[in-house]
């Protein structure tokens, strides 16, 4: 995250094999919507917490078209980076489980951070309104 040069970052966590349309696929769609509408001073960072399956090549195969179509969306793998993943998820109170058993579950947390990775806003729950996030980002960028 420190290598991403952007005034703001919106960080979301997913796993590529998520079978529930209103969870990880919805998070990705919401990031696409935000990226389409807000193109300056922000990077949309989508991190897979499936540190065993979602290797960089898996994410590239599944989401490479999105990265190419949206210049400010990036997908990151946690493969071989479990300690970093654990540190991040602990800091933002993101819970996930069952990766080793292939019975994955997780809560839903999205964070908006500044260029120093200071948390500016925290969104949690399964009814996050993407328009609230959009307004918050637009307000920050205006100031």
Coordinates of N, CA and C in Angstrom, one line a residue:
X1 N 0.8 -1.2 0.0 CA 0.0 0.0 0.0 C 0.9 1.3 0.0
X2 N 2.0 1.2 0.6 CA 2.9 2.3 0.7 C 3.4 2.7 -0.7
X3 N 3.5 1.7 -1.6 CA 4.0 2.0 -2.9 C 3.0 2.6 -3.9
X4 N 1.8 2.7 -3.5 CA 0.7 3.3 -4.3 C 0.7 4.8 -4.1
X5 N 1.1 5.5 -5.1 CA 1.2 7.0 -5.0 C -0.1 7.6 -5.4
X6 N -0.9 8.0 -4.4 CA -2.2 8.6 -4.7 C -2.6 9.4 -3.4
X7 N -3.3 10.5 -3.7 CA -3.7 11.3 -2.5 C -4.6 10.5 -1.6
X8 N -5.5 9.7 -2.2 CA -6.4 8.9 -1.4 C -6.5 7.4 -2.0
X9 N -6.8 6.5 -1.1 CA -7.0 5.1 -1.5 C -8.3 4.6 -0.8
X10 N -9.1 3.9 -1.6 CA -10.2 3.2 -1.0 C -9.8 1.7 -1.1
X11 N -9.8 1.1 0.1 CA -9.3 -0.3 0.2 C -10.5 -1.2 0.5
X12 N -10.7 -2.2 -0.4 CA -11.7 -3.2 -0.2 C -11.0 -4.6 -0.2
X13 N -11.7 -5.5 0.5 CA -11.1 -6.9 0.5 C -12.2 -7.9 -0.1
X14 N -11.7 -8.8 -0.9 CA -12.5 -9.8 -1.6 C -11.8 -11.1 -1.6
X15 N -12.5 -12.1 -2.2 CA -11.8 -13.3 -2.7 C -12.5 -13.7 -4.0
X16 N -11.7 -14.2 -4.9 CA -12.1 -14.4 -6.3 C -13.2 -15.4 -6.5
X17 N -13.2 -16.4 -5.6 CA -14.2 -17.5 -5.7 C -15.5 -17.3 -5.0
X18 N -15.7 -16.0 -4.6 CA -16.9 -15.7 -3.8 C -18.2 -16.0 -4.6
X19 N -19.1 -16.9 -4.1 CA -20.3 -17.3 -4.8 C -21.5 -16.4 -4.6
X20 N -21.4 -15.4 -3.7 CA -22.6 -14.6 -3.4 C -22.5 -13.3 -4.1
X21 N -23.5 -13.1 -5.0 CA -23.4 -11.9 -5.8 C -23.5 -10.6 -5.1
X22 N -24.1 -10.5 -3.9 CA -24.2 -9.2 -3.2 C -23.0 -9.0 -2.2
X23 N -22.0 -9.8 -2.4 CA -20.8 -9.6 -1.5 C -19.6 -9.2 -2.4
X24 N -18.7 -10.1 -2.6 CA -17.4 -9.7 -3.3 C -17.7 -9.2 -4.7
X25 N -18.5 -9.9 -5.5 CA -18.8 -9.3 -6.8 C -19.4 -7.9 -6.8
X26 N -20.3 -7.6 -5.7 CA -20.9 -6.3 -5.6 C -19.8 -5.3 -5.2
X27 N -18.8 -5.7 -4.3 CA -17.7 -4.8 -4.0 C -17.0 -4.4 -5.2
X28 N -16.7 -5.3 -6.1 CA -15.9 -5.0 -7.3 C -16.8 -4.1 -8.2
X29 N -18.0 -4.4 -8.3 CA -18.9 -3.5 -9.2 C -19.0 -2.1 -8.6
X30 N -19.1 -2.0 -7.3 CA -19.1 -0.7 -6.6 C -17.8 0.1 -6.8
X31 N -16.7 -0.6 -6.8 CA -15.4 0.0 -7.1 C -15.4 0.5 -8.5
X32 N -15.9 -0.3 -9.5 CA -15.9 0.2 -10.8 C -16.8 1.4 -11.0
X33 N -18.0 1.4 -10.3 CA -18.8 2.6 -10.4 C -18.1 3.8 -9.8
X34 N -17.5 3.7 -8.7 CA -16.7 4.8 -8.1 C -15.6 5.3 -9.0
X35 N -14.9 4.3 -9.6 CA -13.7 4.7 -10.5 C -14.2 5.4 -11.7
X36 N -15.3 5.0 -12.2 CA -15.9 5.6 -13.4 C -16.3 7.1 -13.1
X37 N -16.8 7.3 -11.9 CA -17.3 8.6 -11.6 C -16.2 9.5 -10.9
X38 N -15.2 8.9 -10.4 CA -14.1 9.7 -9.7 C -12.8 9.2 -10.3
X39 N -12.2 10.1 -11.1 CA -11.0 9.6 -11.8 C -9.7 10.2 -11.2
X40 N -9.8 11.2 -10.4 CA -8.6 12.0 -10.0 C -8.3 11.8 -8.5
X41 N -7.0 11.7 -8.1 CA -6.5 11.8 -6.8 C -6.9 10.6 -5.9
X42 N -7.4 9.5 -6.5 CA -7.7 8.3 -5.7 C -7.4 7.0 -6.5
X43 N -7.0 6.0 -5.7 CA -6.7 4.7 -6.2 C -7.7 3.8 -5.5
X44 N -8.4 2.9 -6.3 CA -9.3 1.9 -5.7 C -8.5 0.6 -5.6
X45 N -8.2 0.2 -4.4 CA -7.3 -1.0 -4.1 C -8.2 -2.1 -3.6
X46 N -8.2 -3.2 -4.4 CA -9.0 -4.4 -4.1 C -8.0 -5.5 -3.7
X47 N -8.0 -5.9 -2.5 CA -7.1 -6.9 -2.0 C -7.8 -8.3 -1.8
X48 N -7.2 -9.3 -2.3 CA -7.8 -10.6 -2.0 C -7.2 -11.2 -0.7
X49 N -8.0 -11.6 0.2 CA -7.5 -12.1 1.4 C -7.4 -13.7 1.3
X50 N -7.7 -14.2 0.2 CA -7.5 -15.7 -0.1 C -6.0 -15.9 -0.4
X51 N -5.2 -16.0 0.6 CA -3.8 -16.0 0.5 C -3.3 -17.4 0.0
X52 N -4.1 -18.3 -0.2 CA -3.7 -19.6 -0.7 C -4.1 -19.8 -2.2
X53 N -5.2 -19.3 -2.6 CA -5.6 -19.5 -4.0 C -5.4 -18.3 -4.9
X54 N -5.7 -17.1 -4.4 CA -5.7 -15.9 -5.3 C -4.2 -15.4 -5.5
X55 N -3.5 -16.2 -6.2 CA -2.1 -15.7 -6.6 C -2.3 -14.6 -7.6
X56 N -1.2 -13.8 -7.8 CA -1.3 -12.7 -8.8 C -1.8 -13.1 -10.1
X57 N -1.4 -14.3 -10.6 CA -1.8 -14.7 -12.0 C -3.3 -15.0 -12.0
X58 N -3.9 -15.5 -10.9 CA -5.3 -15.8 -10.8 C -6.1 -14.4 -10.9
X59 N -5.6 -13.5 -10.1 CA -6.3 -12.2 -10.1 C -6.2 -11.5 -11.5
X60 N -5.0 -11.6 -12.1 CA -4.8 -11.0 -13.4 C -5.7 -11.7 -14.4
X61 N -5.9 -13.0 -14.4 CA -6.8 -13.7 -15.3 C -8.2 -13.3 -15.1
X62 N -8.6 -13.2 -13.9 CA -10.0 -12.9 -13.6 C -10.4 -11.4 -13.7
X63 N -9.4 -10.6 -13.3 CA -9.8 -9.1 -13.2 C -8.9 -8.2 -14.0
X64 N -8.0 -8.8 -14.8 CA -7.1 -8.0 -15.7 C -7.9 -7.0 -16.6
X65 N -9.0 -7.4 -17.1 CA -9.8 -6.6 -18.0 C -10.3 -5.3 -17.2
X66 N -10.6 -5.5 -15.9 CA -11.1 -4.4 -15.1 C -9.9 -3.4 -14.9
X67 N -8.8 -4.0 -14.6 CA -7.6 -3.1 -14.3 C -7.3 -2.3 -15.6
X68 N -7.4 -3.0 -16.8 CA -7.1 -2.3 -18.0 C -8.1 -1.2 -18.4
X69 N -9.4 -1.5 -18.0 CA -10.5 -0.6 -18.3 C -10.6 0.6 -17.4
X70 N -10.1 0.4 -16.2 CA -10.2 1.4 -15.1 C -8.8 1.7 -14.6
X71 N -8.3 2.9 -15.0 CA -6.9 3.2 -14.7 C -6.6 3.3 -13.2
X72 N -7.6 3.6 -12.4 CA -7.3 3.8 -11.0 C -7.9 2.6 -10.1
X73 N -8.0 1.4 -10.7 CA -8.4 0.3 -9.9 C -7.2 -0.7 -10.0
X74 N -6.8 -1.2 -8.9 CA -5.7 -2.2 -8.8 C -6.2 -3.4 -7.9
X75 N -5.9 -4.6 -8.4 CA -6.1 -5.8 -7.6 C -4.8 -6.3 -7.0
X76 N -4.8 -6.6 -5.7 CA -3.5 -7.1 -5.1 C -3.8 -8.4 -4.5
X77 N -2.8 -9.3 -4.6 CA -2.9 -10.6 -4.0 C -2.2 -10.6 -2.6
X78 N -2.7 -11.4 -1.7 CA -2.0 -11.6 -0.4 C -1.2 -12.9 -0.4
X79 N -1.1 -13.5 -1.5 CA -0.3 -14.7 -1.6 C 1.2 -14.4 -1.2
X80 N 1.7 -15.2 -0.4 CA 3.1 -15.0 0.2 C 3.2 -13.7 1.0
X81 N 2.1 -13.1 1.4 CA 2.1 -11.9 2.2 C 1.2 -12.0 3.3
X82 N 1.1 -13.1 3.9 CA 0.1 -13.3 5.0 C 0.3 -12.4 6.2
X83 N 1.6 -12.1 6.5 CA 1.9 -11.2 7.7 C 1.3 -9.8 7.4
X84 N 1.5 -9.3 6.2 CA 1.0 -8.0 5.8 C -0.5 -8.0 5.8
X85 N -1.1 -9.1 5.3 CA -2.6 -9.2 5.3 C -3.1 -9.2 6.7
X86 N -2.5 -10.0 7.6 CA -2.9 -10.0 9.0 C -2.8 -8.7 9.6
X87 N -1.7 -8.0 9.4 CA -1.5 -6.6 10.0 C -2.6 -5.7 9.5
X88 N -2.9 -5.7 8.2 CA -3.9 -4.8 7.6 C -5.3 -5.1 8.2
X89 N -5.7 -6.4 8.1 CA -7.0 -6.8 8.5 C -7.2 -6.5 10.0
X90 N -6.2 -6.7 10.8 CA -6.3 -6.4 12.3 C -6.5 -4.9 12.5
X91 N -5.8 -4.1 11.7 CA -5.9 -2.6 11.9 C -7.3 -2.1 11.5
X92 N -7.9 -2.7 10.5 CA -9.2 -2.2 10.1 C -10.4 -3.0 10.6
X93 N -10.1 -4.0 11.5 CA -11.1 -4.8 12.1 C -11.9 -5.6 11.0
X94 N -11.1 -6.2 10.1 CA -11.7 -7.0 9.0 C -11.5 -8.5 9.4
X95 N -12.6 -9.2 9.5 CA -12.5 -10.6 9.8 C -12.8 -11.5 8.6
X96 N -11.9 -12.5 8.5 CA -12.1 -13.6 7.5 C -11.6 -14.9 8.1
X97 N -12.2 -16.0 7.6 CA -11.9 -17.3 8.2 C -12.1 -18.3 7.1
X98 N -11.6 -19.5 7.4 CA -11.9 -20.7 6.6 C -11.1 -20.8 5.3
X99 N -10.1 -20.0 5.1 CA -9.3 -20.1 3.9 C -8.6 -21.5 3.8
X100 N -8.0 -21.9 4.9 CA -7.3 -23.2 4.9 C -8.2 -24.4 4.7
X101 N -9.5 -24.2 5.1 CA -10.5 -25.3 5.0 C -11.3 -25.2 3.7
X102 N -11.0 -24.2 2.9 CA -11.8 -23.9 1.7 C -13.3 -23.8 2.0
X103 N -13.5 -23.1 3.1 CA -14.9 -22.8 3.6 C -14.9 -21.4 4.1
X104 N -14.7 -20.4 3.1 CA -14.4 -19.1 3.4 C -15.6 -18.3 3.9
X105 N -15.4 -17.4 4.9 CA -16.3 -16.4 5.3 C -15.6 -15.1 5.7
X106 N -16.4 -14.1 5.7 CA -15.8 -12.8 6.0 C -16.8 -11.7 6.3
X107 N -16.4 -10.7 7.0 CA -17.3 -9.5 7.2 C -17.1 -8.6 6.0
X108 N -17.7 -7.4 6.1 CA -17.5 -6.5 5.0 C -17.1 -5.1 5.6
X109 N -15.8 -4.7 5.2 CA -15.3 -3.5 5.7 C -14.5 -2.9 4.5
X110 N -14.8 -1.6 4.3 CA -14.1 -0.8 3.3 C -13.5 0.4 4.0
X111 N -12.3 0.8 3.7 CA -11.6 1.9 4.4 C -11.1 2.9 3.3
X112 N -11.3 4.2 3.7 CA -10.8 5.3 2.9 C -9.6 5.8 3.6
X113 N -8.4 5.9 3.0 CA -7.2 6.3 3.6 C -6.6 7.4 2.8
X114 N -5.7 8.2 3.5 CA -5.0 9.3 2.8 C -3.7 8.7 2.3
X115 N -2.8 9.6 1.8 CA -1.6 9.2 1.2 C -0.6 8.6 2.2
X116 N -0.8 8.9 3.5 CA 0.0 8.3 4.6 C -0.7 7.1 5.2
X117 N -1.7 6.6 4.5 CA -2.5 5.4 5.0 C -3.2 5.6 6.3
X118 N -3.5 6.9 6.6 CA -4.3 7.2 7.8 C -5.7 7.0 7.4
X119 N -6.5 6.3 8.3 CA -7.9 6.0 8.0 C -8.7 7.3 8.1
X120 N -9.4 7.7 7.1 CA -10.2 8.8 7.0 C -11.7 8.5 7.2
X121 N -12.1 7.3 6.7 CA -13.5 6.9 6.9 C -13.5 5.4 6.8
X122 N -14.5 4.8 7.5 CA -14.6 3.4 7.7 C -16.0 3.0 7.4
X123 N -16.2 2.1 6.5 CA -17.5 1.6 6.1 C -17.6 0.2 6.4
X124 N -18.7 -0.2 7.1 CA -18.8 -1.7 7.5 C -20.3 -2.1 7.4
X125 N -20.4 -3.4 7.2 CA -21.8 -4.0 7.1 C -22.1 -4.4 5.7
X126 N -23.2 -5.0 5.5 CA -23.5 -5.5 4.2 C -24.5 -4.6 3.4
X127 N -24.8 -3.5 4.0 CA -25.7 -2.6 3.4 C -25.0 -1.2 3.1
X128 N -23.7 -1.3 2.8 CA -22.9 0.0 2.5 C -23.5 0.6 1.3
X129 N -23.8 1.9 1.4 CA -24.3 2.7 0.2 C -23.2 3.3 -0.5
X130 N -23.0 2.8 -1.7 CA -21.9 3.3 -2.6 C -22.0 4.8 -2.8
X131 N -23.1 5.4 -2.8 CA -23.3 6.8 -2.9 C -22.8 7.6 -1.7
X132 N -22.8 7.0 -0.5 CA -22.2 7.6 0.6 C -20.7 7.7 0.5
X133 N -20.1 6.6 0.0 CA -18.7 6.6 -0.3 C -18.3 7.6 -1.3
X134 N -19.1 7.7 -2.4 CA -18.8 8.6 -3.5 C -18.9 10.1 -3.0
X135 N -19.9 10.4 -2.2 CA -20.0 11.8 -1.6 C -18.8 12.1 -0.7
X136 N -18.4 11.1 0.1 CA -17.2 11.4 1.0 C -16.0 11.6 0.2
X137 N -15.7 10.8 -0.8 CA -14.5 11.0 -1.7 C -14.6 12.4 -2.4
X138 N -15.7 12.7 -3.0 CA -15.9 13.9 -3.7 C -15.6 15.1 -2.7
X139 N -16.1 15.0 -1.5 CA -16.0 16.1 -0.5 C -14.5 16.3 -0.2
X140 N -13.8 15.2 0.0 CA -12.3 15.2 0.3 C -11.5 15.8 -0.9
X141 N -11.9 15.4 -2.1 CA -11.1 15.9 -3.2 C -11.3 17.4 -3.5
X142 N -12.5 17.9 -3.2 CA -12.9 19.3 -3.3 C -12.0 20.2 -2.4
X143 N -11.8 19.7 -1.2 CA -11.1 20.5 -0.2 C -9.6 20.5 -0.4

